[in-house]
Amino acid sequence: MQNLLKILLRYSNFLVFILLEVAAFLLFSYNNAYPRSSILSTANSIVAWQNEQIAEIKNYFRLRSVNEELAAENAALRNQIYSMDSATNREAIHYESAKVVQMTTDQLHNYLTINRGSVDGIQRGQGIRNAEGVVGIVRTVGKNYSVVLPIINTHTNLSCRFTKNDYIGTLQWDGKDCRFAQLADVAAHMVVNPGDTIVTSGLSPVFPEGIPVGIVESSVLKEGESYHRIRVRLHTNFKRLKYVEVVQNANQKELEELENGMD
Amino acid sequence: MEWTKQIGRYFLVMLLQVLLFDQLQLLGVCHPYIYILCLLMMPITLPHSADMIIGAVVGLIMDIFCNSLGVHTASCIFIMFIRPYLIGAIVNDKDRLNEQITLRTLGMEALLKYTVILVLAHHLMVFLLAAWSWSHIGFVLMETIVSSLITISIIIGYNTLRYR
């Protein structure tokens, strides 16, 4: 017993090191496995407040471009009102506007924080878009702020389709360039041309059908492979993202419950 | 008095990190984490385990700002763990090191060795953990080298200006 104590004392520093590292990795794996937890993230008020202050300062340097974006967004919104078809109406979509207070674009796992939270009715899994196109999916909801997983995150998968023939594919991101994403699961028999338009498929309740995603930049079919390698130029300019809209589908919960009930 | 100065420096460097260096997005591969300057320059008079706990706290604060729970914490604990052994390996008479670790107490050659090894270890660990797969290893290495170069030059620069 005494010997054991001696050994423990002798290696106490190493034991502290192991204990602390284990705690750190528990935090790390918890954060990776249960991303919905809103503890210790930018959804927390203090950190998000600081981010908002920085965003405020940055704002002054780009008032002109923000104005232009707002004008364009207004126009797009007006168009949306006119072109709302019966299909979207039935899905009871409501758009909630939000401001991006923090965002990264040059890491493998990019995130952005918006200044809307559970108080404003934001829920995990709701889609985010802006006037240009798809932005991402809400991942963590705080009281006044939420963290969004944008499509330029290597964890994100988004179901998309070609406008020309309704063929479905999965949009992914390879972590390299925030202007381009990759479209997977498009079989070799399908003809893909540069310039083809990609929109959301509407197969999940996250996004209604037909929100612009991007256009095909290039497509490679290697010998012996059964899927195209498609590079998509995204419509959304993540470098200048400022104002976004949260897509709130009143039927989302019901649809998800139905889908979950199938298993 | 010495410790109030240390804590003041922690605040300043953390502010600089969050307000300035985290906002830089140069070339997509440059994320210098200059906040470890404080950890590197702390005197080694505290018990080893206290050092590691300070590392854990500093890392955790950084993680909260970066949305990367655990990544900085693990890396900071690691460099605080290897720090005294590294000092033992590159400095012969440790008696000189009762103050904080600076250019004045360590000399240029030893300081360079010390900074390069610890910064590289920290940055590599941060970027590897953040990527969490081997498929981006080339990108991770590139990110490590570019960011480490900037962090190292800032730490050495601070030392030559302040502690010549």
Short mmCIF file of C-alpha atoms in Angstrom, two decimals:
data_model
loop_
_atom_site.label_atom_id
_atom_site.label_comp_id
_atom_site.label_asym_id
_atom_site.label_seq_id
_atom_site.Cartn_x
_atom_site.Cartn_y
_atom_site.Cartn_z
CA MET A 1 0.00 0.00 0.00
CA GLN A 2 2.76 2.38 0.97
CA ASN A 3 4.65 1.48 -2.18
CA LEU A 4 1.59 2.19 -4.26
CA LEU A 5 1.22 5.59 -2.62
CA LYS A 6 4.87 6.30 -3.28
CA ILE A 7 4.48 5.43 -6.94
CA LEU A 8 1.33 7.57 -7.20
CA LEU A 9 3.13 10.52 -5.62
CA ARG A 10 6.14 10.05 -7.83
CA TYR A 11 4.05 10.12 -11.00
CA SER A 12 1.45 12.59 -9.75
CA ASN A 13 2.30 15.13 -12.46
CA PHE A 14 1.81 12.56 -15.15
CA LEU A 15 -1.47 11.48 -13.57
CA VAL A 16 -2.70 15.09 -13.52
CA PHE A 17 -1.70 15.37 -17.17
CA ILE A 18 -3.61 12.22 -18.12
CA LEU A 19 -6.68 13.27 -16.13
CA LEU A 20 -6.78 16.74 -17.72
CA GLU A 21 -6.27 15.35 -21.22
CA VAL A 22 -9.03 12.80 -20.70
CA ALA A 23 -11.34 15.61 -19.57
CA ALA A 24 -10.41 17.67 -22.65
CA PHE A 25 -11.07 14.75 -24.98
CA LEU A 26 -14.39 14.02 -23.29
CA LEU A 27 -15.39 17.62 -23.98
CA PHE A 28 -14.12 17.25 -27.55
CA SER A 29 -16.01 14.03 -28.27
CA TYR A 30 -19.13 15.33 -26.53
CA ASN A 31 -19.03 18.39 -28.75
CA ASN A 32 -18.54 16.25 -31.85
CA ALA A 33 -21.22 13.70 -31.00
CA TYR A 34 -23.90 15.91 -29.47
CA PRO A 35 -23.63 19.16 -31.36
CA ARG A 36 -27.04 20.25 -30.12
CA SER A 37 -25.69 21.14 -26.70
CA SER A 38 -25.58 24.88 -26.38
CA ILE A 39 -23.15 24.97 -23.47
CA LEU A 40 -19.89 26.75 -24.14
CA SER A 41 -20.38 27.82 -27.71
CA THR A 42 -20.80 31.04 -29.63
CA ALA A 43 -24.54 30.64 -29.00
CA ASN A 44 -23.76 31.83 -25.48
CA SER A 45 -24.66 35.43 -24.92
CA ILE A 46 -21.34 36.90 -23.81
CA VAL A 47 -19.26 35.48 -26.63
CA ALA A 48 -21.93 36.23 -29.19
CA TRP A 49 -22.25 39.76 -27.84
CA GLN A 50 -18.53 40.26 -28.34
CA ASN A 51 -18.84 38.87 -31.87
CA GLU A 52 -21.70 41.24 -32.58
CA GLN A 53 -19.62 44.21 -31.44
CA ILE A 54 -16.83 43.20 -33.82
CA ALA A 55 -19.36 42.79 -36.60
CA GLU A 56 -20.67 46.29 -35.84
CA ILE A 57 -17.19 47.76 -36.24
CA LYS A 58 -16.59 45.86 -39.46
CA ASN A 59 -19.94 47.11 -40.76
CA TYR A 60 -18.72 50.68 -41.11
CA PHE A 61 -16.08 49.59 -43.57
CA ARG A 62 -18.55 48.00 -45.95
CA LEU A 63 -21.68 50.12 -45.81
CA ARG A 64 -21.71 50.58 -49.55
CA SER A 65 -21.68 46.89 -50.43
CA VAL A 66 -24.20 46.14 -47.67
CA ASN A 67 -26.54 48.71 -49.18
CA GLU A 68 -26.22 47.12 -52.58
CA GLU A 69 -26.93 43.72 -51.10
CA LEU A 70 -30.01 45.04 -49.33
CA ALA A 71 -31.35 46.54 -52.53
CA ALA A 72 -30.81 43.28 -54.36
CA GLU A 73 -32.43 41.36 -51.53
CA ASN A 74 -35.47 43.63 -51.58
CA ALA A 75 -35.91 42.98 -55.25
CA ALA A 76 -35.54 39.26 -54.79
CA LEU A 77 -38.09 39.27 -51.98
CA ARG A 78 -40.60 41.13 -54.07
CA ASN A 79 -40.11 38.58 -56.83
CA GLN A 80 -40.65 35.84 -54.32
CA ILE A 81 -44.01 37.28 -53.30
CA TYR A 82 -45.19 37.29 -56.91
CA SER A 83 -43.93 33.87 -57.80
CA MET A 84 -45.12 32.04 -54.73
CA ASP A 85 -46.86 29.01 -56.08
CA SER A 86 -49.45 26.90 -54.39
CA ALA A 87 -46.94 24.15 -53.56
CA THR A 88 -44.88 26.36 -51.28
CA ASN A 89 -47.98 27.86 -49.70
CA ARG A 90 -49.17 24.45 -48.66
CA GLU A 91 -45.90 23.90 -46.81
CA ALA A 92 -46.61 26.99 -44.71
CA ILE A 93 -43.14 28.53 -45.03
CA HIS A 94 -42.27 31.56 -42.97
CA TYR A 95 -39.07 33.55 -43.41
CA GLU A 96 -37.43 35.14 -40.39
CA SER A 97 -34.63 37.60 -41.19
CA ALA A 98 -31.40 37.47 -39.20
CA LYS A 99 -27.98 39.06 -39.18
CA VAL A 100 -24.70 37.11 -39.29
CA VAL A 101 -22.59 38.18 -36.31
CA GLN A 102 -19.69 35.79 -36.71
CA MET A 103 -18.49 33.53 -39.49
CA THR A 104 -15.45 31.60 -40.68
CA THR A 105 -14.91 30.58 -44.30
CA ASP A 106 -11.40 29.18 -44.41
CA GLN A 107 -11.47 26.19 -42.07
CA LEU A 108 -12.60 22.62 -42.63
CA HIS A 109 -15.47 23.01 -40.20
CA ASN A 110 -16.83 26.48 -40.72
CA TYR A 111 -19.60 27.87 -38.58
CA LEU A 112 -21.58 31.05 -38.50
CA THR A 113 -23.54 32.66 -35.70
CA ILE A 114 -26.78 34.56 -36.26
CA ASN A 115 -28.53 36.96 -33.91
CA ARG A 116 -31.76 34.97 -33.60
CA GLY A 117 -32.42 32.28 -31.00
CA SER A 118 -35.11 30.27 -29.28
CA VAL A 119 -36.86 33.53 -28.30
CA ASP A 120 -37.47 34.18 -31.99
CA GLY A 121 -38.73 30.66 -32.60
CA ILE A 122 -35.54 29.28 -34.10
CA GLN A 123 -35.21 25.51 -33.81
CA ARG A 124 -32.44 23.06 -34.59
CA GLY A 125 -32.62 21.77 -38.15
CA GLN A 126 -34.20 24.82 -39.75
CA GLY A 127 -32.71 25.95 -43.04
CA ILE A 128 -30.87 29.22 -43.65
CA ARG A 129 -30.83 31.01 -46.98
CA ASN A 130 -30.20 34.48 -48.30
CA ALA A 131 -31.18 36.33 -51.44
CA GLU A 132 -28.45 34.58 -53.44
CA GLY A 133 -29.11 30.98 -52.40
CA VAL A 134 -28.73 28.31 -49.75
CA VAL A 135 -26.54 29.10 -46.72
CA GLY A 136 -26.84 26.25 -44.21
CA ILE A 137 -28.75 24.50 -41.44
CA VAL A 138 -29.26 25.60 -37.80
CA ARG A 139 -27.18 23.42 -35.51
CA THR A 140 -27.18 24.92 -32.01
CA VAL A 141 -29.85 27.23 -30.61
CA GLY A 142 -29.16 29.59 -27.73
CA LYS A 143 -31.60 32.04 -26.20
CA ASN A 144 -30.78 34.99 -28.45
CA TYR A 145 -28.23 33.53 -30.87
CA SER A 146 -27.85 30.37 -32.93
CA VAL A 147 -24.92 28.58 -34.53
CA VAL A 148 -25.40 27.53 -38.14
CA LEU A 149 -23.64 24.73 -40.01
CA PRO A 150 -23.10 26.27 -43.47
CA ILE A 151 -22.87 24.16 -46.62
CA ILE A 152 -19.16 25.00 -46.62
CA ASN A 153 -18.52 22.62 -43.73
CA THR A 154 -17.18 19.13 -44.41
CA HIS A 155 -19.90 17.71 -42.15
CA THR A 156 -22.79 19.04 -44.21
CA ASN A 157 -24.82 17.03 -46.70
CA LEU A 158 -27.59 18.66 -48.70
CA SER A 159 -30.00 16.96 -51.06
CA CYS A 160 -30.11 18.82 -54.39
CA ARG A 161 -31.48 18.28 -57.88
CA PHE A 162 -30.81 19.41 -61.43
CA THR A 163 -33.46 21.78 -62.75
CA LYS A 164 -33.20 20.30 -66.28
CA ASN A 165 -34.31 16.75 -65.42
CA ASP A 166 -35.00 16.60 -61.66
CA TYR A 167 -32.07 14.19 -61.09
CA ILE A 168 -31.11 14.07 -57.38
CA GLY A 169 -27.59 14.40 -55.93
CA THR A 170 -25.93 15.16 -52.60
CA LEU A 171 -24.03 18.40 -52.12
CA GLN A 172 -20.84 18.10 -50.06
CA TRP A 173 -17.81 20.26 -49.45
CA ASP A 174 -14.15 19.23 -49.64
CA GLY A 175 -12.79 21.93 -47.32
CA LYS A 176 -10.75 23.78 -49.93
CA ASP A 177 -12.49 26.75 -51.50
CA CYS A 178 -15.60 28.43 -50.10
CA ARG A 179 -16.79 29.35 -53.60
CA PHE A 180 -17.11 25.74 -54.78
CA ALA A 181 -18.78 22.57 -53.48
CA GLN A 182 -19.02 19.03 -54.84
CA LEU A 183 -22.11 17.17 -55.99
CA ALA A 184 -21.96 13.44 -55.20
CA ASP A 185 -24.15 10.43 -56.08
CA VAL A 186 -24.78 11.46 -59.68
CA ALA A 187 -24.57 8.23 -61.69
CA ALA A 188 -22.43 7.94 -64.83
CA HIS A 189 -25.34 7.52 -67.27
CA MET A 190 -26.57 11.02 -66.52
CA VAL A 191 -25.26 13.75 -68.85
CA VAL A 192 -23.80 16.66 -66.92
CA ASN A 193 -22.79 19.86 -68.68
CA PRO A 194 -21.04 22.90 -67.23
CA GLY A 195 -23.67 25.55 -66.62
CA ASP A 196 -26.39 23.16 -65.42
CA THR A 197 -28.39 24.70 -62.60
CA ILE A 198 -28.60 23.00 -59.17
CA VAL A 199 -31.42 23.80 -56.71
CA THR A 200 -32.61 22.28 -53.44
CA SER A 201 -34.62 19.09 -53.92
CA GLY A 202 -37.36 19.71 -51.37
CA LEU A 203 -37.02 16.08 -50.24
CA SER A 204 -36.39 17.11 -46.63
CA PRO A 205 -38.50 19.60 -44.69
CA VAL A 206 -35.41 21.77 -44.09
CA PHE A 207 -35.64 23.65 -47.38
CA PRO A 208 -38.58 24.08 -49.72
CA GLU A 209 -38.03 22.97 -53.28
CA GLY A 210 -36.15 25.11 -55.75
CA ILE A 211 -33.93 27.39 -53.68
CA PRO A 212 -30.87 28.19 -55.84
CA VAL A 213 -27.68 26.36 -54.84
CA GLY A 214 -25.23 26.86 -57.70
CA ILE A 215 -24.26 26.00 -61.25
CA VAL A 216 -22.03 23.19 -62.47
CA GLU A 217 -18.49 24.49 -63.01
CA SER A 218 -16.92 21.28 -64.29
CA SER A 219 -17.66 17.58 -64.30
CA VAL A 220 -15.21 14.69 -64.60
CA LEU A 221 -16.08 11.05 -65.23
CA LYS A 222 -12.99 8.89 -64.62
CA GLU A 223 -12.52 5.56 -66.38
CA GLY A 224 -14.16 2.76 -64.41
CA GLU A 225 -16.00 4.99 -61.95
CA SER A 226 -19.75 4.91 -61.74
CA TYR A 227 -20.27 8.43 -60.38
CA HIS A 228 -19.44 11.85 -61.77
CA ARG A 229 -17.12 14.19 -59.93
CA ILE A 230 -18.98 17.44 -60.17
CA ARG A 231 -17.70 20.82 -59.06
CA VAL A 232 -20.45 23.32 -58.31
CA ARG A 233 -19.98 27.07 -58.20
CA LEU A 234 -22.10 28.21 -55.26
CA HIS A 235 -24.43 31.17 -55.71
CA THR A 236 -23.95 32.28 -52.11
CA ASN A 237 -20.93 34.50 -51.52
CA PHE A 238 -19.86 33.36 -48.05
CA LYS A 239 -17.04 35.90 -47.85
CA ARG A 240 -19.56 38.73 -47.74
CA LEU A 241 -22.47 37.06 -45.99
CA LYS A 242 -24.33 39.59 -43.85
CA TYR A 243 -28.11 39.17 -43.82
CA VAL A 244 -29.82 35.79 -44.01
CA GLU A 245 -33.31 34.36 -43.67
CA VAL A 246 -34.31 31.41 -41.52
CA VAL A 247 -36.72 29.08 -43.28
CA GLN A 248 -39.39 28.13 -40.77
CA ASN A 249 -41.61 25.35 -41.96
CA ALA A 250 -44.70 25.08 -39.77
CA ASN A 251 -45.05 21.42 -40.71
CA GLN A 252 -41.40 20.49 -40.13
CA LYS A 253 -41.99 18.80 -36.80
CA GLU A 254 -44.87 16.74 -38.12
CA LEU A 255 -42.87 15.68 -41.18
CA GLU A 256 -39.88 14.67 -39.07
CA GLU A 257 -42.04 12.72 -36.65
CA LEU A 258 -43.64 10.90 -39.56
CA GLU A 259 -40.22 10.05 -41.01
CA ASN A 260 -38.86 8.91 -37.65
CA GLY A 261 -41.95 6.80 -37.08
CA MET A 262 -41.13 4.81 -40.20
CA ASP A 263 -38.08 3.06 -38.69
CA MET B 1 3.17 42.34 -8.31
CA GLU B 2 4.82 39.98 -10.76
CA TRP B 3 1.65 37.92 -10.98
CA THR B 4 -0.69 40.87 -11.55
CA LYS B 5 1.51 41.73 -14.52
CA GLN B 6 1.22 38.19 -15.82
CA ILE B 7 -2.56 38.22 -15.53
CA GLY B 8 -2.74 41.62 -17.19
CA ARG B 9 -0.74 40.24 -20.08
CA TYR B 10 -3.11 37.26 -20.36
CA PHE B 11 -6.01 39.65 -20.77
CA LEU B 12 -4.23 41.78 -23.37
CA VAL B 13 -3.05 38.83 -25.43
CA MET B 14 -6.45 37.08 -25.32
CA LEU B 15 -8.12 40.31 -26.46
CA LEU B 16 -5.59 40.66 -29.29
CA GLN B 17 -6.20 37.03 -30.29
CA VAL B 18 -9.98 37.25 -30.34
CA LEU B 19 -10.35 40.79 -31.69
CA LEU B 20 -7.53 40.81 -34.24
CA PHE B 21 -5.88 37.50 -35.07
CA ASP B 22 -9.08 35.42 -35.19
CA GLN B 23 -10.47 37.95 -37.64
CA LEU B 24 -7.55 37.57 -40.05
CA GLN B 25 -8.35 35.19 -42.85
CA LEU B 26 -5.25 35.25 -44.99
CA LEU B 27 -4.96 32.72 -47.81
CA GLY B 28 -7.14 30.25 -45.91
CA VAL B 29 -4.20 28.60 -44.16
CA CYS B 30 -3.13 31.25 -41.71
CA HIS B 31 -4.56 30.99 -38.18
CA PRO B 32 -1.82 32.11 -35.80
CA TYR B 33 -2.66 31.38 -32.18
CA ILE B 34 -0.54 34.02 -30.47
CA TYR B 35 -2.31 33.59 -27.14
CA ILE B 36 0.13 30.81 -26.21
CA LEU B 37 2.76 33.55 -25.79
CA CYS B 38 1.57 33.89 -22.17
CA LEU B 39 1.81 30.18 -21.52
CA LEU B 40 5.30 29.98 -23.00
CA MET B 41 6.63 32.95 -21.02
CA MET B 42 5.23 31.93 -17.63
CA PRO B 43 7.97 31.33 -15.03
CA ILE B 44 8.45 27.69 -14.09
CA THR B 45 8.26 28.38 -10.36
CA LEU B 46 4.72 26.98 -9.98
CA PRO B 47 4.13 23.26 -9.42
CA HIS B 48 3.93 21.32 -12.66
CA SER B 49 0.30 20.33 -12.15
CA ALA B 50 -0.72 23.96 -11.49
CA ASP B 51 0.92 24.86 -14.80
CA MET B 52 -1.19 22.28 -16.60
CA ILE B 53 -4.39 23.48 -14.96
CA ILE B 54 -3.63 27.06 -16.04
CA GLY B 55 -3.07 25.69 -19.57
CA ALA B 56 -6.43 23.92 -19.43
CA VAL B 57 -8.27 27.08 -18.36
CA VAL B 58 -6.63 29.26 -21.03
CA GLY B 59 -7.34 26.62 -23.69
CA LEU B 60 -10.96 26.30 -22.61
CA ILE B 61 -11.53 30.06 -22.87
CA MET B 62 -10.04 29.99 -26.37
CA ASP B 63 -12.27 27.02 -27.30
CA ILE B 64 -15.40 28.87 -26.29
CA PHE B 65 -14.52 31.67 -28.67
CA CYS B 66 -13.59 29.28 -31.49
CA ASN B 67 -16.57 26.87 -31.25
CA SER B 68 -14.06 24.03 -30.95
CA LEU B 69 -14.63 22.59 -27.49
CA GLY B 70 -11.66 20.52 -26.30
CA VAL B 71 -9.26 21.27 -29.16
CA HIS B 72 -7.32 24.15 -27.62
CA THR B 73 -7.75 22.71 -24.13
CA ALA B 74 -6.03 19.43 -25.05
CA SER B 75 -3.24 21.21 -26.94
CA CYS B 76 -2.51 23.71 -24.15
CA ILE B 77 -2.41 20.99 -21.50
CA PHE B 78 0.02 19.07 -23.69
CA ILE B 79 2.49 21.92 -24.17
CA MET B 80 2.31 22.80 -20.47
CA PHE B 81 3.10 19.15 -19.72
CA ILE B 82 6.22 18.95 -21.91
CA ARG B 83 7.44 22.48 -21.06
CA PRO B 84 9.56 21.75 -17.95
CA TYR B 85 11.18 18.71 -19.59
CA LEU B 86 12.01 20.80 -22.64
CA ILE B 87 13.51 23.53 -20.47
CA GLY B 88 15.54 20.86 -18.65
CA ALA B 89 16.84 19.58 -21.97
CA ILE B 90 17.94 22.91 -23.44
CA VAL B 91 19.08 24.85 -20.34
CA ASN B 92 21.94 23.66 -18.14
CA ASP B 93 21.57 25.81 -15.02
CA LYS B 94 17.90 26.17 -14.26
CA ASP B 95 18.65 28.53 -11.36
CA ARG B 96 18.67 31.42 -13.78
CA LEU B 97 15.02 30.74 -14.52
CA ASN B 98 13.39 31.98 -11.35
CA GLU B 99 11.89 34.83 -13.33
CA GLN B 100 9.73 34.43 -16.39
CA ILE B 101 11.11 32.88 -19.53
CA THR B 102 12.34 35.66 -21.82
CA LEU B 103 15.14 36.49 -24.18
CA ARG B 104 17.05 37.96 -21.24
CA THR B 105 16.91 34.87 -19.06
CA LEU B 106 17.24 32.26 -21.78
CA GLY B 107 19.40 33.71 -24.58
CA MET B 108 18.47 33.80 -28.26
CA GLU B 109 19.46 30.28 -29.27
CA ALA B 110 17.70 28.50 -26.42
CA LEU B 111 14.62 30.75 -26.73
CA LEU B 112 14.35 29.99 -30.44
CA LYS B 113 14.57 26.23 -29.86
CA TYR B 114 12.05 26.42 -27.03
CA THR B 115 9.56 28.57 -28.96
CA VAL B 116 9.78 26.66 -32.23
CA ILE B 117 9.24 23.25 -30.62
CA LEU B 118 6.33 24.29 -28.40
CA VAL B 119 4.54 26.40 -31.03
CA LEU B 120 4.84 23.66 -33.65
CA ALA B 121 3.55 21.04 -31.18
CA HIS B 122 0.60 23.22 -30.15
CA HIS B 123 -0.42 24.29 -33.67
CA LEU B 124 -0.07 20.80 -35.13
CA MET B 125 -2.22 19.35 -32.37
CA VAL B 126 -4.87 22.07 -32.74
CA PHE B 127 -5.19 21.69 -36.52
CA LEU B 128 -5.09 17.87 -36.41
CA LEU B 129 -7.82 17.72 -33.77
CA ALA B 130 -9.91 20.32 -35.59
CA ALA B 131 -9.71 18.37 -38.86
CA TRP B 132 -10.21 15.01 -37.06
CA SER B 133 -9.27 12.90 -40.09
CA TRP B 134 -6.12 12.00 -42.02
CA SER B 135 -7.64 12.83 -45.36
CA HIS B 136 -6.79 16.53 -45.03
CA ILE B 137 -3.26 15.90 -43.76
CA GLY B 138 -1.55 17.97 -46.47
CA PHE B 139 -3.76 20.96 -45.74
CA VAL B 140 -3.23 20.52 -41.99
CA LEU B 141 0.57 20.47 -42.35
CA MET B 142 0.50 23.54 -44.58
CA GLU B 143 -1.74 25.32 -42.07
CA THR B 144 0.57 24.32 -39.21
CA ILE B 145 3.73 25.58 -40.91
CA VAL B 146 2.34 28.91 -42.10
CA SER B 147 0.56 29.72 -38.83
CA SER B 148 3.49 28.59 -36.67
CA LEU B 149 5.88 30.83 -38.62
CA ILE B 150 3.73 33.84 -37.83
CA THR B 151 3.22 32.92 -34.16
CA ILE B 152 6.94 32.26 -33.68
CA SER B 153 7.95 35.54 -35.27
CA ILE B 154 5.49 37.43 -33.09
CA ILE B 155 6.75 35.79 -29.91
CA ILE B 156 10.42 36.31 -30.80
CA GLY B 157 9.67 39.86 -31.92
CA TYR B 158 7.92 40.67 -28.65
CA ASN B 159 10.92 39.33 -26.76
CA THR B 160 13.52 41.28 -28.72
CA LEU B 161 11.54 44.51 -28.33
CA ARG B 162 10.79 44.12 -24.66
CA TYR B 163 13.53 42.02 -23.07
CA ARG B 164 16.69 42.71 -25.05
#
